[in-house]
Rosetta silent file (secondary structure, phi, psi, omega in degrees, C-alpha in Angstrom):
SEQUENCE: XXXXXXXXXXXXXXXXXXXXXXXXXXXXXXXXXXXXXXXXXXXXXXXXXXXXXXXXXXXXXXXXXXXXXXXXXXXXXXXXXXXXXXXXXXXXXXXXXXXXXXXXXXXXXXXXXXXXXXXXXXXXXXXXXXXXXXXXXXXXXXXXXXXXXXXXXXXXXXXXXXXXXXXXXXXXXXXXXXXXXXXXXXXXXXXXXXXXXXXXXXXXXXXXXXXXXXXXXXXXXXXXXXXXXXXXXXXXXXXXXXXXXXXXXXXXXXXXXXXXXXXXXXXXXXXXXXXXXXXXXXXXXXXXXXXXXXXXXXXXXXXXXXXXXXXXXX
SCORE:     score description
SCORE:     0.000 S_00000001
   1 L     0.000  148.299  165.359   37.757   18.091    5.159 S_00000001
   2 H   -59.757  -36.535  174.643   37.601   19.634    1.977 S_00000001
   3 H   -52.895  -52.752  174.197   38.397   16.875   -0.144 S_00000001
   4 H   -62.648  -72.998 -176.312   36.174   14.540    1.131 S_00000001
   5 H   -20.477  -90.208 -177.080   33.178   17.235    0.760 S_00000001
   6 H   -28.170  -25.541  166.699   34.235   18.218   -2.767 S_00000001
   7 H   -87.716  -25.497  169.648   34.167   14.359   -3.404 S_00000001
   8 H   -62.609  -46.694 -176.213   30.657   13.796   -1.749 S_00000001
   9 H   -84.303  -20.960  174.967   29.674   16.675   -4.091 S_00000001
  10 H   -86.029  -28.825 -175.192   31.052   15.435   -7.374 S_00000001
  11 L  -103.806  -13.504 -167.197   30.616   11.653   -7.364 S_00000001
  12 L    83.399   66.963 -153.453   27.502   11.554   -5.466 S_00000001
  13 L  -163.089  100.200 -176.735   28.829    9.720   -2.805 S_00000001
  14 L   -43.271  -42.039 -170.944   27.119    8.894    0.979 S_00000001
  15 L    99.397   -7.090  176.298   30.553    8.372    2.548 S_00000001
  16 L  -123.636  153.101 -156.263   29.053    4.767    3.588 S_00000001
  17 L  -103.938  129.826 -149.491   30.174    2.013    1.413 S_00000001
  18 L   -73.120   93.215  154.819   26.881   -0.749   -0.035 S_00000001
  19 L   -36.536  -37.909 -157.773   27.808   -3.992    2.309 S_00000001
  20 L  -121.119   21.948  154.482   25.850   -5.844   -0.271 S_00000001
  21 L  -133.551  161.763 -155.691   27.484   -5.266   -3.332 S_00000001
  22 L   -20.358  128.935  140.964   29.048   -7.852   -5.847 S_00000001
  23 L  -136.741  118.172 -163.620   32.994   -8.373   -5.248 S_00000001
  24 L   -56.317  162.045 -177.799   34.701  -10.559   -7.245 S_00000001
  25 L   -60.109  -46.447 -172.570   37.339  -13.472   -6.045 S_00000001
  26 L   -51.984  -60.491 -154.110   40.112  -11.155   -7.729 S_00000001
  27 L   -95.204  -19.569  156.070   39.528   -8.299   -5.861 S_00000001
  28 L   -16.999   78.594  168.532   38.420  -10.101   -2.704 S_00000001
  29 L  -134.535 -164.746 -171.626   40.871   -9.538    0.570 S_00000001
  30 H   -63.542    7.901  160.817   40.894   -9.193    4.516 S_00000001
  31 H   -92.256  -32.580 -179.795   39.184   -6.029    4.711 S_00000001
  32 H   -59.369  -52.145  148.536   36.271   -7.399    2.200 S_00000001
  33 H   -51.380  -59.800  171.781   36.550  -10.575    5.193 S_00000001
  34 H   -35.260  -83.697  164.551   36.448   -7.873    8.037 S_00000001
  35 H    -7.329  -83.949 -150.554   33.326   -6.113    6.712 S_00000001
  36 H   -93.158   11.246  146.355   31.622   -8.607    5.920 S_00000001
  37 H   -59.235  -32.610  171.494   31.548  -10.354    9.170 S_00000001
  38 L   -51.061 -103.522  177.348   30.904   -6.773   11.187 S_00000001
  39 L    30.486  -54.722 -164.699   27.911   -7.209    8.603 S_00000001
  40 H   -83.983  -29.862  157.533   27.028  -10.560    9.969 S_00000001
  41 H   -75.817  -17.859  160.705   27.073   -9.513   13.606 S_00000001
  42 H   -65.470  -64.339 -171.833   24.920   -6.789   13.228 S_00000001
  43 H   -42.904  -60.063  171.953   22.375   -8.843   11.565 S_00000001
  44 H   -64.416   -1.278  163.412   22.650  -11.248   14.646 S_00000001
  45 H   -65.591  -81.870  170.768   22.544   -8.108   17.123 S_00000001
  46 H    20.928 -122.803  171.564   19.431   -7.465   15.605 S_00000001
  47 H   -43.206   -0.523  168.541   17.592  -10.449   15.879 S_00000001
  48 H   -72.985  -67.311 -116.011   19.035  -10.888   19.632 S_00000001
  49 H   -90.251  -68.192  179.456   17.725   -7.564   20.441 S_00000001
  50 H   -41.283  -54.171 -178.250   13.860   -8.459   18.661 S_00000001
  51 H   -39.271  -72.246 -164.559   14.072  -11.917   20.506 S_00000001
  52 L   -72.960   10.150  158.401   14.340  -10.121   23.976 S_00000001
  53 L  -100.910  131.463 -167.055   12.142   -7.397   23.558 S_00000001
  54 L  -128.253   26.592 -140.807    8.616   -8.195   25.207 S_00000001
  55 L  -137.175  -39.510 -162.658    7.102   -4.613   25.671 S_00000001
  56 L  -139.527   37.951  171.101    6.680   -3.115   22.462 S_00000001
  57 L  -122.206   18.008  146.187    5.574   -6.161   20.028 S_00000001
  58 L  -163.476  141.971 -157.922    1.877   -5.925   21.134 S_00000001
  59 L   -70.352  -25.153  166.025   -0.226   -3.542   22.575 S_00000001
  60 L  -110.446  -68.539 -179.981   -1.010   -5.708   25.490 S_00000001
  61 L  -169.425  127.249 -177.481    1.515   -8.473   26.477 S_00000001
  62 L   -76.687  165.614  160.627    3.205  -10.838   23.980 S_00000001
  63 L   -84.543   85.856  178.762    3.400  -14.587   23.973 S_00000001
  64 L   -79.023  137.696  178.094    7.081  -15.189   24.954 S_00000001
  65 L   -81.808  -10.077 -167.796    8.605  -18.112   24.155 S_00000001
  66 L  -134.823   38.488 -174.264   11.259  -17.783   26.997 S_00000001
  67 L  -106.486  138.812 -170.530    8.499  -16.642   29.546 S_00000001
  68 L   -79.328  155.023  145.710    8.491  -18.943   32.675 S_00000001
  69 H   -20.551  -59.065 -178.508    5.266  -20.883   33.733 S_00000001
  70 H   -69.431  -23.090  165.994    5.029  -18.440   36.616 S_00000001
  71 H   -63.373  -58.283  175.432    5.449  -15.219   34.416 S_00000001
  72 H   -52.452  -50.894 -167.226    2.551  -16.904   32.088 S_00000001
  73 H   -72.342  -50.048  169.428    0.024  -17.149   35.241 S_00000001
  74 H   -49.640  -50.975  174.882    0.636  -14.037   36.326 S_00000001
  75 H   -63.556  -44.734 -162.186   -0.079  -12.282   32.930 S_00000001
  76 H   -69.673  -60.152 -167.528   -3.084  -14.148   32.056 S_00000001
  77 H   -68.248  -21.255 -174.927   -4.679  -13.764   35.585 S_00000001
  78 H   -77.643  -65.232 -174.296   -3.252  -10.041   35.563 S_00000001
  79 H   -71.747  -22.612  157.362   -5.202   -9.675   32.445 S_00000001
  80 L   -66.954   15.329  177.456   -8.500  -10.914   33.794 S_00000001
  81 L  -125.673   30.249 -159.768   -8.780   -8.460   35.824 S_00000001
  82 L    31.605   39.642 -172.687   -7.989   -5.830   33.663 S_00000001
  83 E   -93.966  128.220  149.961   -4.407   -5.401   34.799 S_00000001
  84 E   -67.388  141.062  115.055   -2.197   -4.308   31.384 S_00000001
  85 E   -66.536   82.237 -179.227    0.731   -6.070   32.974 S_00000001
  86 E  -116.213  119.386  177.002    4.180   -5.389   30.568 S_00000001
  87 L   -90.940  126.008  155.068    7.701   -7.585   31.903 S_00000001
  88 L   -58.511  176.139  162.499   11.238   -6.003   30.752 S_00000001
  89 L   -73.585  124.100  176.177   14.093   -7.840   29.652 S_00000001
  90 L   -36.539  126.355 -171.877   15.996  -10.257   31.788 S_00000001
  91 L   129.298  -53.368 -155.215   18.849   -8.294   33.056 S_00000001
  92 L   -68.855  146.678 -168.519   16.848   -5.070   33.828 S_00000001
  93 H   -65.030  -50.135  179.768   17.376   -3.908   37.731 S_00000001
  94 H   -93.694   16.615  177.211   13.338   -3.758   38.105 S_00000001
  95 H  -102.976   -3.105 -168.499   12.676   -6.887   36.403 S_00000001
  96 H  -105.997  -50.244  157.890   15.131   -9.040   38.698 S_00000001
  97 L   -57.912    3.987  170.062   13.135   -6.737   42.014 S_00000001
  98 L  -104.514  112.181 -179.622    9.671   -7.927   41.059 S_00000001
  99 L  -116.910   28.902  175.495    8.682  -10.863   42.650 S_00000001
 100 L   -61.027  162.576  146.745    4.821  -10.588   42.199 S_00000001
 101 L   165.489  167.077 -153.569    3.263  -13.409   41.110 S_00000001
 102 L   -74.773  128.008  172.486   -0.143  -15.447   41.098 S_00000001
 103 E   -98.125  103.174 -173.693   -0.551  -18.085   43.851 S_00000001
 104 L   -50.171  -44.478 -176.007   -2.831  -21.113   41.852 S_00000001
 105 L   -79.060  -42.532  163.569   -4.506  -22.223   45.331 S_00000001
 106 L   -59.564  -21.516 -169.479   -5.631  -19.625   46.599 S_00000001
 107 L    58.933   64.330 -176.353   -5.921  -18.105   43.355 S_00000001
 108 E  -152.146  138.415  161.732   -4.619  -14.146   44.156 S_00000001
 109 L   -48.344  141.508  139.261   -1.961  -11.959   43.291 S_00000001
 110 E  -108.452  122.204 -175.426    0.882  -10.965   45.599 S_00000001
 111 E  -102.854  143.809  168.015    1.947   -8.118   44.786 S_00000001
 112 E   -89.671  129.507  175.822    5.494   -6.164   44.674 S_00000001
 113 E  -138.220  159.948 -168.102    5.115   -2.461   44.735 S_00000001
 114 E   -89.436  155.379  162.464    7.495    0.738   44.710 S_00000001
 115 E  -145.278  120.826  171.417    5.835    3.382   47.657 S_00000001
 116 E  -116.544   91.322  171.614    7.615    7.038   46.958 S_00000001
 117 E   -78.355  143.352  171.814    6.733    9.294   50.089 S_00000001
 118 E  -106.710  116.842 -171.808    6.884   12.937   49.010 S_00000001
 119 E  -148.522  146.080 -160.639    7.213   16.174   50.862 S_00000001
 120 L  -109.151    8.248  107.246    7.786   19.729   49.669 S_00000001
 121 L     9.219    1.556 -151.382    8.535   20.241   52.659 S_00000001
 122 L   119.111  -10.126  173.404   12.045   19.726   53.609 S_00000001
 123 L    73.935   48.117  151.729   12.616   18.158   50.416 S_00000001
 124 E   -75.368  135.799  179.304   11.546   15.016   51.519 S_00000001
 125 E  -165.369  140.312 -177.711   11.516   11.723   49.402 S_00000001
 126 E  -150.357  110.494 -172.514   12.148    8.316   50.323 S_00000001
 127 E  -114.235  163.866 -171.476   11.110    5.766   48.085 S_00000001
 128 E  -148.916  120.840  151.479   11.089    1.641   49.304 S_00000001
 129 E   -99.352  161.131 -176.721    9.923   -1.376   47.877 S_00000001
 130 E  -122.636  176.170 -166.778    7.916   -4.358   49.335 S_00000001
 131 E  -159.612  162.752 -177.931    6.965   -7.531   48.264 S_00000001
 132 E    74.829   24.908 -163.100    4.147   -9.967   49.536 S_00000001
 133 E   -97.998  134.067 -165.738    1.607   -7.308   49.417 S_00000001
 134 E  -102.299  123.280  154.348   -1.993   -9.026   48.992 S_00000001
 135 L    -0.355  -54.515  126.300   -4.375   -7.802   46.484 S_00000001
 136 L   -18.649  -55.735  170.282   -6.987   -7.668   48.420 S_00000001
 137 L   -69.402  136.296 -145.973   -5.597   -5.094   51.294 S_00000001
 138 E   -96.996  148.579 -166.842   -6.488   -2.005   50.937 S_00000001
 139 H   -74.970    0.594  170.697   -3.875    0.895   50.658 S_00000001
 140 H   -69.798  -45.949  131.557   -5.303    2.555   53.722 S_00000001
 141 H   -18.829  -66.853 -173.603   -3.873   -0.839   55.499 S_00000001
 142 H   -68.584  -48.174  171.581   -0.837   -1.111   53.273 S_00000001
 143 H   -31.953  -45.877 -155.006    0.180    2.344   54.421 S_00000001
 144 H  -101.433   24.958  164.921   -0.148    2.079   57.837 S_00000001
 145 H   -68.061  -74.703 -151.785    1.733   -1.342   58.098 S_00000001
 146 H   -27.126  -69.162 -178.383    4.291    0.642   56.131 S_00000001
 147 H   -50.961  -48.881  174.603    4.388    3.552   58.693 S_00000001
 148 L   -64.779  112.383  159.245    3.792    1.749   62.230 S_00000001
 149 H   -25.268  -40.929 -161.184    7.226    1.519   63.620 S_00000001
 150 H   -89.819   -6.786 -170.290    6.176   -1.891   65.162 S_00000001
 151 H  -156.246   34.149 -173.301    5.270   -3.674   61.964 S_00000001
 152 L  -102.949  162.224 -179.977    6.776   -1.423   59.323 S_00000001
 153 L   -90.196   11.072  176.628    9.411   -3.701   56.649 S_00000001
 154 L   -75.971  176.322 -177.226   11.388   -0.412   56.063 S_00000001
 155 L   -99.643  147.305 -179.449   14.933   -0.089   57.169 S_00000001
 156 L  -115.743   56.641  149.844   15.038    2.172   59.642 S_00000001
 157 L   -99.491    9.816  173.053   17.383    4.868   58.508 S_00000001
 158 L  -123.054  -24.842  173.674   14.552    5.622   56.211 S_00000001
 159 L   -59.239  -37.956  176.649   11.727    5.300   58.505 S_00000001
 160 L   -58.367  -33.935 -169.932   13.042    8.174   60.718 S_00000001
 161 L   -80.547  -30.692 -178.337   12.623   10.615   57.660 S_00000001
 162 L  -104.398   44.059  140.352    8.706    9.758   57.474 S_00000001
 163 H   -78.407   -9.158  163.870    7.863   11.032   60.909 S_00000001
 164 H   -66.857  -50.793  169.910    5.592   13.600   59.167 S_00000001
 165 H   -50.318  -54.244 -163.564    3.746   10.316   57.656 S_00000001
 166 H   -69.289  -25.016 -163.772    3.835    8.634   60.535 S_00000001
 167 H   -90.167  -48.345 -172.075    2.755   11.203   62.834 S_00000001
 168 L   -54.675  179.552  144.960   -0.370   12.110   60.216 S_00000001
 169 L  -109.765  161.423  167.396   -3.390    9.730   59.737 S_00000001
 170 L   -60.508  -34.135  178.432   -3.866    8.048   57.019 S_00000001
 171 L   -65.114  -37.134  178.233   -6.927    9.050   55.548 S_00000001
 172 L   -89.867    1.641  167.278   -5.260   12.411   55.040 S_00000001
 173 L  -105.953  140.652 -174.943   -2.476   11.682   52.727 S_00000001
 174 L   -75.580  122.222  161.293   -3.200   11.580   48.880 S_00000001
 175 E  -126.001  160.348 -148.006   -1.831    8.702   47.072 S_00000001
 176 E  -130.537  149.261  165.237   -1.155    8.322   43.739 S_00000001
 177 E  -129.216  144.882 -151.097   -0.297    5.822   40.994 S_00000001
 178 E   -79.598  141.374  167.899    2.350    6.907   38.544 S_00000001
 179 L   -81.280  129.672 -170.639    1.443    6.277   34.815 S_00000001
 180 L   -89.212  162.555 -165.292    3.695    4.287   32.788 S_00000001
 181 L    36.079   52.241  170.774    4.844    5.340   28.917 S_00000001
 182 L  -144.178  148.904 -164.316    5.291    9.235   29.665 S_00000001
 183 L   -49.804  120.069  168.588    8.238   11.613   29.465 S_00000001
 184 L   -31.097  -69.045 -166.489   10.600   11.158   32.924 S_00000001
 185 L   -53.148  -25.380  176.231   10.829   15.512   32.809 S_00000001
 186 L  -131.230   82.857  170.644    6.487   15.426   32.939 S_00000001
 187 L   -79.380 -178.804 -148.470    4.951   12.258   34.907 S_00000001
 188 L  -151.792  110.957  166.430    1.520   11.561   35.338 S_00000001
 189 E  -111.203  159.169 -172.801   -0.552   10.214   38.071 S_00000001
 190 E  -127.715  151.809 -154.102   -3.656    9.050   38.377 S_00000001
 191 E  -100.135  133.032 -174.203   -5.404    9.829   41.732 S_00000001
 192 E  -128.670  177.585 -156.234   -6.639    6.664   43.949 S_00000001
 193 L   -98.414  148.767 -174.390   -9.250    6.462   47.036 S_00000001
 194 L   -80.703  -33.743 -173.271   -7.072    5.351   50.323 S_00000001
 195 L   -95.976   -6.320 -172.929   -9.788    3.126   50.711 S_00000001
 196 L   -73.027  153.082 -179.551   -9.792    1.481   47.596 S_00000001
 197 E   -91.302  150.461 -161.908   -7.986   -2.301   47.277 S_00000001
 198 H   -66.641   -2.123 -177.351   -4.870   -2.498   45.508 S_00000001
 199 H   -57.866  -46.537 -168.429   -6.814   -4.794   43.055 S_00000001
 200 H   -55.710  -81.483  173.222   -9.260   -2.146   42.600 S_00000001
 201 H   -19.410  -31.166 -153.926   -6.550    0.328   42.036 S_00000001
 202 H  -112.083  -24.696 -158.754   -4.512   -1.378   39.467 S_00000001
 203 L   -73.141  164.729 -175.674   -7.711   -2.183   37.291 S_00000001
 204 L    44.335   73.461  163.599   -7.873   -0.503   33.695 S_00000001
 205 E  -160.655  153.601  164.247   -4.413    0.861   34.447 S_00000001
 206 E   -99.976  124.677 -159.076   -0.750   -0.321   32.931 S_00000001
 207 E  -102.260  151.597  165.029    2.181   -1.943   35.319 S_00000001
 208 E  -133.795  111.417 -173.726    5.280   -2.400   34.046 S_00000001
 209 L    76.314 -138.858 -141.000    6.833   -5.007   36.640 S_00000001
 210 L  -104.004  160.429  162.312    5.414   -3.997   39.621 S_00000001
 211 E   -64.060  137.143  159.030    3.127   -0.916   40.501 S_00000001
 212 L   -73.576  137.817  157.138    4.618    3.144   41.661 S_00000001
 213 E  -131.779  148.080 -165.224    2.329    4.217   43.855 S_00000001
 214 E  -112.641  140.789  170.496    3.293    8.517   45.321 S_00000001
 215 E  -135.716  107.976 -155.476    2.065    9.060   48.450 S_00000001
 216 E  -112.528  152.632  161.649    2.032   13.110   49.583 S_00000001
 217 L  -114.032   -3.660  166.807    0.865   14.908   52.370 S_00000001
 218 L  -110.183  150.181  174.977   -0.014   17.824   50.050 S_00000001
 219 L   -49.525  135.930 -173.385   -2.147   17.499   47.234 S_00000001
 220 L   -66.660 -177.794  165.308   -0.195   17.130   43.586 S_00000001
 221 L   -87.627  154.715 -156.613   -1.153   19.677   40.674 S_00000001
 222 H   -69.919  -30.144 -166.088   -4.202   19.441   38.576 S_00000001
 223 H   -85.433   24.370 -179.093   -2.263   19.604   35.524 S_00000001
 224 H  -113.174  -24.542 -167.186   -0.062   16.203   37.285 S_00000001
 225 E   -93.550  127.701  173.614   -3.540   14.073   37.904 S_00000001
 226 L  -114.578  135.919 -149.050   -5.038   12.276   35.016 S_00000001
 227 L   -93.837  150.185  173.604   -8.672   11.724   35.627 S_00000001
 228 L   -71.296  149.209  169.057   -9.942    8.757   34.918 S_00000001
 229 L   -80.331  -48.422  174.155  -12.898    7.672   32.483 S_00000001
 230 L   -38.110  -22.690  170.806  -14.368    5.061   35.076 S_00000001
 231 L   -90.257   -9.870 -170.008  -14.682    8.475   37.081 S_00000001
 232 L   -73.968  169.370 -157.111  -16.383   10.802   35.059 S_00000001
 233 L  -102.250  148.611  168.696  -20.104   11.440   36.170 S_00000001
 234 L   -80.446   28.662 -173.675  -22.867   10.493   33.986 S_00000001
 235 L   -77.555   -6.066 -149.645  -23.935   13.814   33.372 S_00000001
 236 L  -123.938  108.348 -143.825  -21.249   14.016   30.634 S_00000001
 237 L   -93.911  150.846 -175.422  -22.492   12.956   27.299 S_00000001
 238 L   -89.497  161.011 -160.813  -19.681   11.825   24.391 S_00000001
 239 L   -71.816  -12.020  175.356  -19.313   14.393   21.870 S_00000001
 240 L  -116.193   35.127 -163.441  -20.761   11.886   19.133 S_00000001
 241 L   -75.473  155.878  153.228  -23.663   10.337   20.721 S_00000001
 242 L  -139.398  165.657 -157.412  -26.399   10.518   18.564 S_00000001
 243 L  -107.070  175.349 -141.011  -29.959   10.709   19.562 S_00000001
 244 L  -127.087  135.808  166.087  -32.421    8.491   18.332 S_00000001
 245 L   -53.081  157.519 -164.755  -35.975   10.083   17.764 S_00000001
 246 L   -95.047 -163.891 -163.417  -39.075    9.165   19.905 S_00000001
 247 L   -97.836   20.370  179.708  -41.779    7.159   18.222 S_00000001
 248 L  -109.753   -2.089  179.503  -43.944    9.886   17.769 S_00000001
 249 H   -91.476  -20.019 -178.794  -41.546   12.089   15.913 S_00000001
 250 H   -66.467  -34.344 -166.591  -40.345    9.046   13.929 S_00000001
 251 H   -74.837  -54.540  167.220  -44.291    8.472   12.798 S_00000001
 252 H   -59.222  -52.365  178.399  -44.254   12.362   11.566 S_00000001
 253 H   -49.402  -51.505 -169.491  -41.391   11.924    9.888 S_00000001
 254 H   -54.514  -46.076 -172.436  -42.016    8.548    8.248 S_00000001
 255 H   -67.910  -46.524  179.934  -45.496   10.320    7.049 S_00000001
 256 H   -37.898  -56.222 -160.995  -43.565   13.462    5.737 S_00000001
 257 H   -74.882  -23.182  176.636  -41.443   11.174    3.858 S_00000001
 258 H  -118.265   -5.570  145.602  -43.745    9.079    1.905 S_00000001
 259 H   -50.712  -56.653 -178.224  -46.041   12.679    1.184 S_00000001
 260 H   -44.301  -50.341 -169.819  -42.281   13.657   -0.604 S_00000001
 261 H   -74.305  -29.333 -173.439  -42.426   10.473   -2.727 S_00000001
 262 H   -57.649  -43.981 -149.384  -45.844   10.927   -3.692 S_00000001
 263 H   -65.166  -60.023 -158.129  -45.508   14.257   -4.535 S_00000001
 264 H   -60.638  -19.343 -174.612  -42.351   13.854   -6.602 S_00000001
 265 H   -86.295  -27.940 -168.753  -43.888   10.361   -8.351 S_00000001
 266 H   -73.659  -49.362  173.229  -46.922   12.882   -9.489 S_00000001
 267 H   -39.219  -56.998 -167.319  -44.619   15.483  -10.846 S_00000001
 268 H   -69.537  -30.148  165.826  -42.569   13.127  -13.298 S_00000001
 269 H   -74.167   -9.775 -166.699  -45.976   11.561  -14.579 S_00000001
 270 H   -74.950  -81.623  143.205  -47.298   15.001  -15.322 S_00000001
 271 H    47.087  -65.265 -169.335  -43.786   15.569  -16.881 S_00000001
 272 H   -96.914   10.142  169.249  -44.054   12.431  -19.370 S_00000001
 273 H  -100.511  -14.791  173.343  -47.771   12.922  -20.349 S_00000001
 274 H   -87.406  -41.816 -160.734  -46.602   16.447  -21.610 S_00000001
 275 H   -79.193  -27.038  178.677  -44.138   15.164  -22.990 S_00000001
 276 H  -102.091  -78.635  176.590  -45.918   12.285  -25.419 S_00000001
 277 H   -18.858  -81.389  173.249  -48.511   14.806  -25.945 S_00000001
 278 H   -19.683  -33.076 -148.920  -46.264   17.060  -27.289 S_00000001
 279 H   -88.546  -80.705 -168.623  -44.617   14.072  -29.264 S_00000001
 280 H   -52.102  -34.438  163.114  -48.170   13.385  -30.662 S_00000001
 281 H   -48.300  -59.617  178.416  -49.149   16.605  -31.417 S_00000001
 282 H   -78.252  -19.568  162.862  -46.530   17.283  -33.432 S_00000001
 283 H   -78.394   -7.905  171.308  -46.734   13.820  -35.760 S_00000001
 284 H  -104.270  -19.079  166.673  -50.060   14.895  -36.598 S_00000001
 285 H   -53.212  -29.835 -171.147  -49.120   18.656  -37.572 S_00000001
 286 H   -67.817  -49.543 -168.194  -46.981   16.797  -40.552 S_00000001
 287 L   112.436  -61.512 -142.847  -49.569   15.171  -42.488 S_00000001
 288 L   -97.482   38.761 -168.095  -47.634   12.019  -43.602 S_00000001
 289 L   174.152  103.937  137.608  -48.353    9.408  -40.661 S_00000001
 290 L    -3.779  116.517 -174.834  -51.161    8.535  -38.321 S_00000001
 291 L   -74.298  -12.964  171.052  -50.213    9.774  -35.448 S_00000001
 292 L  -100.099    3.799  171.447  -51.274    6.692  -33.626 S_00000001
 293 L  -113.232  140.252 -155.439  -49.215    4.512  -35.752 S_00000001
 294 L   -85.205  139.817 -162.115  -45.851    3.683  -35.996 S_00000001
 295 L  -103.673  147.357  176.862  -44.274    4.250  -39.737 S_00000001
 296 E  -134.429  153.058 -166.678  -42.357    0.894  -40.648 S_00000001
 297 E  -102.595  105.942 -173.088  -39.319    0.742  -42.680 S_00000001
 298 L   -72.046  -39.164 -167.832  -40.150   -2.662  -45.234 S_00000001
 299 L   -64.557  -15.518 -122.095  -36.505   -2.923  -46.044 S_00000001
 300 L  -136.480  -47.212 -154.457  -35.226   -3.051  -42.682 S_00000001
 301 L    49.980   51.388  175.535  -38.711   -4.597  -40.665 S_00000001
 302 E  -138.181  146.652 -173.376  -37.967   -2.099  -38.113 S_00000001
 303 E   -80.341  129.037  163.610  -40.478    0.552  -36.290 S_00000001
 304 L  -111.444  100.554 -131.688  -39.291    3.661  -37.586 S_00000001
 305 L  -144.837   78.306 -165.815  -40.644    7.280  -35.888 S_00000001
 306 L  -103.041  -15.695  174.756  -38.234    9.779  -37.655 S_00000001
 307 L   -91.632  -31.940 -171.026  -40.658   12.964  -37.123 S_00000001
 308 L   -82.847  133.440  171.433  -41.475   11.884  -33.007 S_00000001
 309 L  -114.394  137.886 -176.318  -38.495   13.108  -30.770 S_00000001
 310 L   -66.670  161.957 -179.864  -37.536   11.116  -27.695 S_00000001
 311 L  -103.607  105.160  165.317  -38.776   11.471  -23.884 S_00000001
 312 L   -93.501  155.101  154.762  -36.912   10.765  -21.152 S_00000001
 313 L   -52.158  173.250   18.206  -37.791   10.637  -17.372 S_00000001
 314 L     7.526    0.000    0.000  -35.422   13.233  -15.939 S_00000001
């Protein structure tokens, strides 16, 4: 409205009223009580909301106070192996569907993972999760349990849609594992070997809950795969390496280098022997003074050289 503008613009005035300042007993009534209780429930909204967030208060995985034993083994053992491992908030739909977790005797993961088959094809997509899946087994394995009719744990109104999978071999579909903290509208996969174990798979990479892993029968796009540094070949040098001289170029150099200082220590003596020459030369054109001797001032008892002009080093 206009008024309210025209009031914004004259008094200087936000339109939101200072929660925290001074009101007297006098003026004090049950909206001044409303306030400042909303006030007091934000502030404990807050501090709910920091307690229960466990994701984005360290770069790797925080030390929750409300973290179960079995949640603790699982991170710690997650992180020796170079799993990032990051748990949601209680409540969330894929943090109540993850049931990995570290078995102490044997000492191994079991893992829960999402598998999303993909086909451009018919506009196929059927994603499933599993649970119990051992570390160890290799996704070449995990697949075709998945796939084999006789031993797969899908329901099977969704198995009938992956008769292209099923029908294929394994070795020829590309699977993928989707990268976590990137924009829904552009994901990001990183491309894994069929033969590789899911341990293997998971290492230097970040889970949140449980692993995605995409499984295609056509390859994805290049500008969908993100290549790994553990893959790059060692032909490929980092742009700030720097190279360290052999010893026979270090030996020229070192000699170059102490030829400079010589040169440069001769120059500055020539420098200051012209320079007191000069000095002397010119206390003896005067006449009044020995030129090797210093004129003293009796009132003073100080060497005084009022004709000689000083020499510095440069």
């Amino acid at each position: 409205m206009l008024c309210v503008q025209s009031h914004k613009t004259t008094s200087n005035c936000s339109g939101i009223r200072d929660k925290t300042q001074y009101v007297s007993l006098r003026t004090f009534d049950s909206s001044q009580l409303a306030s400042d209780f909303a006030f007091l429930e934000g502030g404990a909204r807050v501090a709910d909301n920091a307690a229960r967030d466990t994701i984005h208060t360290s770069e790797t995985q925080p030390t929750h106070s409300k973290l179960t034993p079995k949640q603790q083994h699982l991170l710690r053992n997650c992180s020796s192996r170079k799993i990032t491992l990051r748990l949601m908030p209680r409540g969330m739909s894929r943090h109540e569907s993850n049931q990995s977790m570290f078995h102490i005797k044997s000492k191994t993961i079991s893992w829960t993972a999402e598998f999303i088959f993909t086909c451009k094809e018919g506009n196929v997509r059927v994603s499933t999760i599993q649970s119990a899946i051992k570390e160890s087994a290799t996704l070449k394995d995990t697949l075709s349990n998945l796939l084999s009719p006789k031993s797969s744990a899908i329901a099977p109104e969704k198995l009938c849609q992956l008769t292209r999978f099923s029908g294929a071999s394994v070795d020829t579909l590309f699977v993928y594992l989707r990268r976590e903290h990137v924009p829904a509208n552009e994901p990001l996969y990183h491309a894994l070997k069929p033969h590789a174990t899911i341990m293997e798979s998971l290492s230097k990479k970040v889970v949140v809950e449980y692993p995605t892993f995409l499984v295609c029968l056509d390859a994805l796009e290049q500008s969908q795969v993100v290549q790994d540094v553990s893959n790059v070949g060692d032909d490929v040098k980092p742009a700030n390496e720097v190279k360290v001289p052999s010893s026979d170029s270090a030996t020229h150099l070192e000699a170059g280098a102490i030829e400079n200082d010589t040169a440069e220590i001769s120059d500055e003596q020539n420098k200051f022997e012209a320079g007191v020459g000069l000095c002397l030369d010119h206390v003896a054109s005067s006449g009044d003074m020995d030129p090797l001797l210093p004129q003293s001032d009796d009132s003073h008892g100080e060497v005084v050289d009022s004709s000689c002009v000083s020499v510095e080093l440069q």
